PDB file of C-alpha atoms in Angstrom:
ATOM      1  CA  MET A   1      19.326 135.254-388.113  1.00  0.00           C
ATOM      2  CA  SER A   2      17.590 133.220-385.387  1.00  0.00           C
ATOM      3  CA  ARG A   3      16.547 129.688-384.696  1.00  0.00           C
ATOM      4  CA  VAL A   4      12.785 129.495-384.760  1.00  0.00           C
ATOM      5  CA  LYS A   5      12.938 125.876-383.624  1.00  0.00           C
ATOM      6  CA  ASP A   6      15.289 124.157-381.201  1.00  0.00           C
ATOM      7  CA  SER A   7      16.923 120.739-381.528  1.00  0.00           C
ATOM      8  CA  ASN A   8      14.406 117.883-381.155  1.00  0.00           C
ATOM      9  CA  ASP A   9      11.421 120.199-381.753  1.00  0.00           C
ATOM     10  CA  ILE A  10       8.738 118.600-383.907  1.00  0.00           C
ATOM     11  CA  VAL A  11       7.924 120.421-387.152  1.00  0.00           C
ATOM     12  CA  THR A  12       5.524 119.957-390.045  1.00  0.00           C
ATOM     13  CA  PRO A  13       6.142 120.329-393.809  1.00  0.00           C
ATOM     14  CA  GLY A  14       6.579 123.985-394.763  1.00  0.00           C
ATOM     15  CA  GLU A  15       7.179 125.161-391.203  1.00  0.00           C
ATOM     16  CA  VAL A  16       9.983 127.699-390.650  1.00  0.00           C
ATOM     17  CA  VAL A  17      12.957 126.215-388.800  1.00  0.00           C
ATOM     18  CA  VAL A  18      15.466 129.082-389.101  1.00  0.00           C
ATOM     19  CA  ASP A  19      14.752 132.734-389.887  1.00  0.00           C
ATOM     20  CA  GLY A  20      17.887 133.416-391.933  1.00  0.00           C
ATOM     21  CA  ASN A  21      20.264 131.564-394.222  1.00  0.00           C
ATOM     22  CA  ASP A  22      23.523 131.351-392.290  1.00  0.00           C
ATOM     23  CA  PHE A  23      23.085 127.629-391.621  1.00  0.00           C
ATOM     24  CA  TYR A  24      24.005 124.981-394.170  1.00  0.00           C
ATOM     25  CA  THR A  25      20.950 123.005-395.207  1.00  0.00           C
ATOM     26  CA  ASN A  26      21.185 119.235-394.794  1.00  0.00           C
ATOM     27  CA  SER A  27      18.512 116.633-395.471  1.00  0.00           C
ATOM     28  CA  GLY A  28      14.876 117.369-394.734  1.00  0.00           C
ATOM     29  CA  VAL A  29      15.031 121.165-395.125  1.00  0.00           C
ATOM     30  CA  TYR A  30      15.114 123.738-397.913  1.00  0.00           C
ATOM     31  CA  GLU A  31      15.958 127.425-398.182  1.00  0.00           C
ATOM     32  CA  GLU A  32      13.580 129.978-399.667  1.00  0.00           C
ATOM     33  CA  ASN A  33      13.460 133.782-399.393  1.00  0.00           C
ATOM     34  CA  GLY A  34      16.074 133.913-396.659  1.00  0.00           C
ATOM     35  CA  LYS A  35      14.431 131.309-394.445  1.00  0.00           C
ATOM     36  CA  ILE A  36      14.918 127.581-393.923  1.00  0.00           C
ATOM     37  CA  TYR A  37      11.822 125.377-394.000  1.00  0.00           C
ATOM     38  CA  SER A  38      11.078 121.778-393.105  1.00  0.00           C
ATOM     39  CA  LYS A  39      10.305 119.267-395.844  1.00  0.00           C
ATOM     40  CA  TYR A  40       8.879 116.709-393.446  1.00  0.00           C
ATOM     41  CA  PHE A  41       6.845 116.023-390.366  1.00  0.00           C
ATOM     42  CA  GLY A  42       9.840 115.301-388.175  1.00  0.00           C
ATOM     43  CA  THR A  43      12.374 116.465-385.597  1.00  0.00           C
ATOM     44  CA  VAL A  44      14.899 119.292-385.913  1.00  0.00           C
ATOM     45  CA  ARG A  45      18.613 118.592-385.496  1.00  0.00           C
ATOM     46  CA  TYR A  46      21.426 121.154-385.524  1.00  0.00           C
ATOM     47  CA  GLY A  47      25.086 120.572-386.309  1.00  0.00           C
ATOM     48  CA  ASP A  48      27.886 123.096-385.789  1.00  0.00           C
ATOM     49  CA  ASN A  49      26.749 125.203-388.746  1.00  0.00           C
ATOM     50  CA  SER A  50      23.984 123.099-390.228  1.00  0.00           C
ATOM     51  CA  VAL A  51      20.367 122.156-389.720  1.00  0.00           C
ATOM     52  CA  GLN A  52      18.275 119.202-390.800  1.00  0.00           C
ATOM     53  CA  VAL A  53      14.892 117.613-390.155  1.00  0.00           C
ATOM     54  CA  ARG A  54      14.667 113.871-389.677  1.00  0.00           C
ATOM     55  CA  PRO A  55      11.301 112.364-390.627  1.00  0.00           C
ATOM     56  CA  MET A  56       9.179 110.982-387.798  1.00  0.00           C
ATOM     57  CA  HIS A  57       8.115 108.081-389.966  1.00  0.00           C
ATOM     58  CA  GLY A  58       9.902 106.142-392.640  1.00  0.00           C
ATOM     59  CA  ARG A  59      13.355 104.718-392.973  1.00  0.00           C
ATOM     60  CA  TYR A  60      16.705 106.252-392.114  1.00  0.00           C
ATOM     61  CA  ILE A  61      18.359 108.715-394.494  1.00  0.00           C
ATOM     62  CA  PRO A  62      22.159 108.496-394.054  1.00  0.00           C
ATOM     63  CA  GLU A  63      24.177 111.512-392.979  1.00  0.00           C
ATOM     64  CA  GLU A  64      27.952 111.852-393.138  1.00  0.00           C
ATOM     65  CA  GLY A  65      29.557 111.133-389.774  1.00  0.00           C
ATOM     66  CA  ASP A  66      26.680 109.085-388.340  1.00  0.00           C
ATOM     67  CA  ILE A  67      27.530 105.903-386.445  1.00  0.00           C
ATOM     68  CA  ILE A  68      24.970 103.266-387.387  1.00  0.00           C
ATOM     69  CA  ILE A  69      24.302  99.568-386.918  1.00  0.00           C
ATOM     70  CA  GLY A  70      24.354  97.660-390.196  1.00  0.00           C
ATOM     71  CA  GLU A  71      24.438  94.145-391.601  1.00  0.00           C
ATOM     72  CA  ILE A  72      26.841  92.772-394.193  1.00  0.00           C
ATOM     73  CA  THR A  73      24.712  91.489-397.077  1.00  0.00           C
ATOM     74  CA  ARG A  74      27.241  90.908-399.849  1.00  0.00           C
ATOM     75  CA  VAL A  75      30.990  90.322-400.203  1.00  0.00           C
ATOM     76  CA  SER A  76      32.651  91.191-403.516  1.00  0.00           C
ATOM     77  CA  TYR A  77      36.246  91.383-404.741  1.00  0.00           C
ATOM     78  CA  SER A  78      37.372  94.418-402.744  1.00  0.00           C
ATOM     79  CA  ARG A  79      34.364  95.614-400.765  1.00  0.00           C
ATOM     80  CA  TRP A  80      31.339  94.697-398.706  1.00  0.00           C
ATOM     81  CA  THR A  81      27.725  95.820-399.106  1.00  0.00           C
ATOM     82  CA  VAL A  82      26.000  97.010-395.932  1.00  0.00           C
ATOM     83  CA  GLU A  83      22.255  97.333-395.304  1.00  0.00           C
ATOM     84  CA  PHE A  84      21.147  99.637-392.492  1.00  0.00           C
ATOM     85  CA  ASN A  85      17.366 100.222-392.345  1.00  0.00           C
ATOM     86  CA  SER A  86      17.448 102.647-395.265  1.00  0.00           C
ATOM     87  CA  PRO A  87      16.267 102.837-398.873  1.00  0.00           C
ATOM     88  CA  TYR A  88      19.981 102.988-399.722  1.00  0.00           C
ATOM     89  CA  GLU A  89      22.857 100.556-399.367  1.00  0.00           C
ATOM     90  CA  GLY A  90      26.328 101.312-398.082  1.00  0.00           C
ATOM     91  CA  SER A  91      29.645 100.272-399.589  1.00  0.00           C
ATOM     92  CA  LEU A  92      32.641  99.439-397.392  1.00  0.00           C
ATOM     93  CA  ASN A  93      35.920  99.451-399.323  1.00  0.00           C
ATOM     94  CA  ILE A  94      38.796  97.302-398.092  1.00  0.00           C
ATOM     95  CA  ALA A  95      40.925 100.429-397.518  1.00  0.00           C
ATOM     96  CA  ASP A  96      38.288 101.801-395.122  1.00  0.00           C
ATOM     97  CA  ALA A  97      37.817  98.486-393.326  1.00  0.00           C
ATOM     98  CA  THR A  98      41.278  97.572-392.065  1.00  0.00           C
ATOM     99  CA  ASP A  99      44.832  98.854-391.738  1.00  0.00           C
ATOM    100  CA  GLU A 100      46.185  95.394-392.532  1.00  0.00           C
ATOM    101  CA  TYR A 101      47.696  94.609-395.918  1.00  0.00           C
ATOM    102  CA  VAL A 102      45.233  92.482-397.865  1.00  0.00           C
ATOM    103  CA  ASP A 103      46.170  90.453-400.944  1.00  0.00           C
ATOM    104  CA  LEU A 104      42.888  90.467-402.822  1.00  0.00           C
ATOM    105  CA  ASP A 105      43.955  87.451-404.902  1.00  0.00           C
ATOM    106  CA  GLU A 106      44.950  85.352-401.888  1.00  0.00           C
ATOM    107  CA  ASP A 107      43.056  86.554-398.819  1.00  0.00           C
ATOM    108  CA  ASP A 108      39.415  85.760-398.086  1.00  0.00           C
ATOM    109  CA  LEU A 109      37.448  88.916-397.237  1.00  0.00           C
ATOM    110  CA  THR A 110      35.000  86.853-395.192  1.00  0.00           C
ATOM    111  CA  ASP A 111      37.803  86.458-392.635  1.00  0.00           C
ATOM    112  CA  PHE A 112      37.118  90.125-391.842  1.00  0.00           C
ATOM    113  CA  PHE A 113      33.350  90.381-392.387  1.00  0.00           C
ATOM    114  CA  ALA A 114      30.963  87.724-393.662  1.00  0.00           C
ATOM    115  CA  VAL A 115      27.378  87.911-394.880  1.00  0.00           C
ATOM    116  CA  GLY A 116      25.098  88.259-391.865  1.00  0.00           C
ATOM    117  CA  ASP A 117      27.660  89.954-389.627  1.00  0.00           C
ATOM    118  CA  ALA A 118      26.385  92.936-387.645  1.00  0.00           C
ATOM    119  CA  VAL A 119      28.669  95.960-387.502  1.00  0.00           C
ATOM    120  CA  ALA A 120      28.824  99.339-385.831  1.00  0.00           C
ATOM    121  CA  ILE A 121      30.009 101.432-388.745  1.00  0.00           C
ATOM    122  CA  LYS A 122      30.472 105.071-389.750  1.00  0.00           C
ATOM    123  CA  VAL A 123      28.895 106.864-392.704  1.00  0.00           C
ATOM    124  CA  LYS A 124      32.004 108.208-394.436  1.00  0.00           C
ATOM    125  CA  SER A 125      30.340 110.150-397.242  1.00  0.00           C
ATOM    126  CA  VAL A 126      27.035 110.552-399.074  1.00  0.00           C
ATOM    127  CA  THR A 127      26.856 111.867-402.635  1.00  0.00           C
ATOM    128  CA  GLU A 128      23.972 113.848-404.121  1.00  0.00           C
ATOM    129  CA  GLY A 129      22.965 110.644-405.885  1.00  0.00           C
ATOM    130  CA  MET A 130      22.879 108.898-402.472  1.00  0.00           C
ATOM    131  CA  ASP A 131      25.917 106.688-403.025  1.00  0.00           C
ATOM    132  CA  VAL A 132      26.916 105.874-399.456  1.00  0.00           C
ATOM    133  CA  ASP A 133      30.505 105.031-398.519  1.00  0.00           C
ATOM    134  CA  MET A 134      31.165 103.510-395.115  1.00  0.00           C
ATOM    135  CA  SER A 135      34.230 103.311-392.882  1.00  0.00           C
ATOM    136  CA  MET A 136      35.445 101.384-389.846  1.00  0.00           C
ATOM    137  CA  GLU A 137      38.024 104.084-389.073  1.00  0.00           C
ATOM    138  CA  ASP A 138      36.508 105.238-385.797  1.00  0.00           C
ATOM    139  CA  ASP A 139      37.020 103.967-382.257  1.00  0.00           C
ATOM    140  CA  ARG A 140      33.286 103.322-382.000  1.00  0.00           C
ATOM    141  CA  CYS A 141      33.250 101.016-385.032  1.00  0.00           C
ATOM    142  CA  LYS A 142      33.590  97.245-384.720  1.00  0.00           C
ATOM    143  CA  LYS A 143      32.113  93.900-385.641  1.00  0.00           C
ATOM    144  CA  LEU A 144      29.358  93.088-383.170  1.00  0.00           C
ATOM    145  CA  GLU A 145      29.838  89.616-381.736  1.00  0.00           C
ATOM    146  CA  GLY A 146      26.733  87.982-380.276  1.00  0.00           C
ATOM    147  CA  GLY A 147      24.006  90.076-378.722  1.00  0.00           C
ATOM    148  CA  ARG A 148      20.800  91.108-380.460  1.00  0.00           C
ATOM    149  CA  VAL A 149      19.579  94.023-382.538  1.00  0.00           C
ATOM    150  CA  ILE A 150      16.262  95.775-381.955  1.00  0.00           C
ATOM    151  CA  GLU A 151      14.705  98.524-384.053  1.00  0.00           C
ATOM    152  CA  ILE A 152      13.290 101.896-383.010  1.00  0.00           C
ATOM    153  CA  PRO A 153      12.153 104.876-385.120  1.00  0.00           C
ATOM    154  CA  PRO A 154      15.262 106.861-386.147  1.00  0.00           C
ATOM    155  CA  SER A 155      13.509 110.033-384.981  1.00  0.00           C
ATOM    156  CA  LYS A 156      13.478 108.661-381.417  1.00  0.00           C
ATOM    157  CA  VAL A 157      17.233 108.061-381.265  1.00  0.00           C
ATOM    158  CA  PRO A 158      18.007 111.420-379.548  1.00  0.00           C
ATOM    159  CA  ARG A 159      15.440 110.631-376.843  1.00  0.00           C
ATOM    160  CA  VAL A 160      16.865 107.156-376.255  1.00  0.00           C
ATOM    161  CA  ILE A 161      20.410 108.506-376.018  1.00  0.00           C
ATOM    162  CA  GLY A 162      19.365 111.456-373.864  1.00  0.00           C
ATOM    163  CA  LYS A 163      21.114 114.741-373.205  1.00  0.00           C
ATOM    164  CA  GLY A 164      24.822 114.097-372.951  1.00  0.00           C
ATOM    165  CA  GLY A 165      24.113 110.376-373.263  1.00  0.00           C
ATOM    166  CA  LYS A 166      22.509 110.342-369.818  1.00  0.00           C
ATOM    167  CA  MET A 167      19.508 108.157-370.693  1.00  0.00           C
ATOM    168  CA  ILE A 168      21.340 105.320-372.431  1.00  0.00           C
ATOM    169  CA  LYS A 169      24.143 105.374-369.831  1.00  0.00           C
ATOM    170  CA  GLN A 170      21.504 104.821-367.174  1.00  0.00           C
ATOM    171  CA  VAL A 171      20.062 101.825-369.019  1.00  0.00           C
ATOM    172  CA  ASN A 172      23.563 100.492-369.620  1.00  0.00           C
ATOM    173  CA  ASN A 173      24.677 100.880-366.007  1.00  0.00           C
ATOM    174  CA  LYS A 174      21.534  99.512-364.365  1.00  0.00           C
ATOM    175  CA  THR A 175      21.156  96.490-366.657  1.00  0.00           C
ATOM    176  CA  GLY A 176      24.879  95.815-367.005  1.00  0.00           C
ATOM    177  CA  CYS A 177      24.434  95.462-370.754  1.00  0.00           C
ATOM    178  CA  ASN A 178      26.649  96.715-373.539  1.00  0.00           C
ATOM    179  CA  ILE A 179      24.408  98.908-375.716  1.00  0.00           C
ATOM    180  CA  ILE A 180      25.160 100.743-378.956  1.00  0.00           C
ATOM    181  CA  VAL A 181      22.452 103.007-380.393  1.00  0.00           C
ATOM    182  CA  GLY A 182      22.827 103.595-384.130  1.00  0.00           C
ATOM    183  CA  GLN A 183      21.539 106.827-385.648  1.00  0.00           C
ATOM    184  CA  ASN A 184      19.584 104.610-388.061  1.00  0.00           C
ATOM    185  CA  GLY A 185      17.363 103.307-385.262  1.00  0.00           C
ATOM    186  CA  GLN A 186      19.111  99.954-384.927  1.00  0.00           C
ATOM    187  CA  VAL A 187      20.165  99.219-381.343  1.00  0.00           C
ATOM    188  CA  TRP A 188      22.625  96.463-380.430  1.00  0.00           C
ATOM    189  CA  ILE A 189      22.308  94.952-376.956  1.00  0.00           C
ATOM    190  CA  LYS A 190      24.487  92.330-375.300  1.00  0.00           C
ATOM    191  CA  GLY A 191      24.302  91.101-371.723  1.00  0.00           C
ATOM    192  CA  ASP A 192      22.442  88.908-369.254  1.00  0.00           C
ATOM    193  CA  ASN A 193      19.682  91.528-368.893  1.00  0.00           C
ATOM    194  CA  ALA A 194      19.252  92.087-372.645  1.00  0.00           C
ATOM    195  CA  ASN A 195      15.496  91.479-372.471  1.00  0.00           C
ATOM    196  CA  LEU A 196      15.051  94.138-369.783  1.00  0.00           C
ATOM    197  CA  ALA A 197      17.295  96.560-371.683  1.00  0.00           C
ATOM    198  CA  ALA A 198      15.242  96.055-374.858  1.00  0.00           C
ATOM    199  CA  GLN A 199      11.970  96.473-372.930  1.00  0.00           C
ATOM    200  CA  THR A 200      13.300  99.680-371.386  1.00  0.00           C
ATOM    201  CA  ILE A 201      14.378 101.147-374.718  1.00  0.00           C
ATOM    202  CA  HIS A 202      10.944 100.467-376.197  1.00  0.00           C
ATOM    203  CA  LYS A 203       9.408 102.088-373.108  1.00  0.00           C
ATOM    204  CA  ILE A 204      11.516 105.218-373.686  1.00  0.00           C
ATOM    205  CA  VAL A 205      10.205 105.386-377.253  1.00  0.00           C
ATOM    206  CA  GLU A 206       6.586 104.893-376.174  1.00  0.00           C
ATOM    207  CA  GLU A 207       6.796 107.494-373.381  1.00  0.00           C
ATOM    208  CA  SER A 208       9.074 109.980-375.135  1.00  0.00           C
ATOM    209  CA  GLN A 209       6.493 112.761-374.793  1.00  0.00           C
ATOM    210  CA  PHE A 210       6.672 112.762-370.980  1.00  0.00           C
ATOM    211  CA  ASP A 211       8.704 115.191-368.892  1.00  0.00           C
ATOM    212  CA  ASN A 212      11.259 113.856-366.389  1.00  0.00           C
ATOM    213  CA  LEU A 213      11.593 110.742-368.516  1.00  0.00           C
ATOM    214  CA  THR A 214      15.077 109.905-367.253  1.00  0.00           C
ATOM    215  CA  ASP A 215      13.770 109.718-363.678  1.00  0.00           C
ATOM    216  CA  ARG A 216      10.741 107.676-364.768  1.00  0.00           C
ATOM    217  CA  ILE A 217      12.952 105.184-366.560  1.00  0.00           C
ATOM    218  CA  GLY A 218      15.332 104.976-363.607  1.00  0.00           C
ATOM    219  CA  GLU A 219      12.445 104.145-361.277  1.00  0.00           C
ATOM    220  CA  PHE A 220      11.115 101.552-363.735  1.00  0.00           C
ATOM    221  CA  LEU A 221      14.496  99.836-363.922  1.00  0.00           C
ATOM    222  CA  ASP A 222      14.921  99.860-360.145  1.00  0.00           C
ATOM    223  CA  GLU A 223      11.500  98.239-359.689  1.00  0.00           C
ATOM    224  CA  GLU A 224      12.151  95.591-362.346  1.00  0.00           C
ATOM    225  CA  LEU A 225      15.580  94.731-360.985  1.00  0.00           C
ATOM    226  CA  GLU A 226      14.327  94.638-357.383  1.00  0.00           C
ATOM    227  CA  GLY A 227      11.565  92.256-358.429  1.00  0.00           C
ATOM    228  CA  ASP A 228      14.124  89.868-359.897  1.00  0.00           C
ATOM    229  CA  ASN A 229      15.987  89.608-356.580  1.00  0.00           C
TER     230      ASN A 229
END
């Protein structure tokens, strides 16, 4: 068994990704005759023992364990509905939202999350029928107070984050902004230099094909910040 393609390689429909069948197949790939093929024009991503292809175009397809940026769109008796730049909606049950005891007959769920609230939230599970359960039970999950949300193609998320998080840490440190990049292509930004941070993230997306992009972006930020002084 061998990887024919590496993580973040671009593949076309029907192209071989793995020569062998020892990887679990996630979304965007299929197994045939001992090989794993791409379903889409997209980018390859490997997990510990799995492989998937995320489409270059189109909306986000949720994957278990992803941290995404979503918006509360409905509050019902014991759960919230979350939209997150996907053909599918997520459901956040009260038990996955808080450790506090909640009396559903007395307490108002909008005290926790109201319609229009932005949240950093985890994809807890995805069924074959694409029922998506969400959870706040992760240190990275929280209600996002203030700030703004911009959108990038989900396929560009790895480039924006960078290897080991180096790219987004650079943007964060140089702009002084708090930035959370959701795997669904929604990016939350809060800080005095939010406009520059947003401009920089869009620049990363537009120039993602260039080598030495981290250095290029660092130089761009230094020039922009120097010009403001």
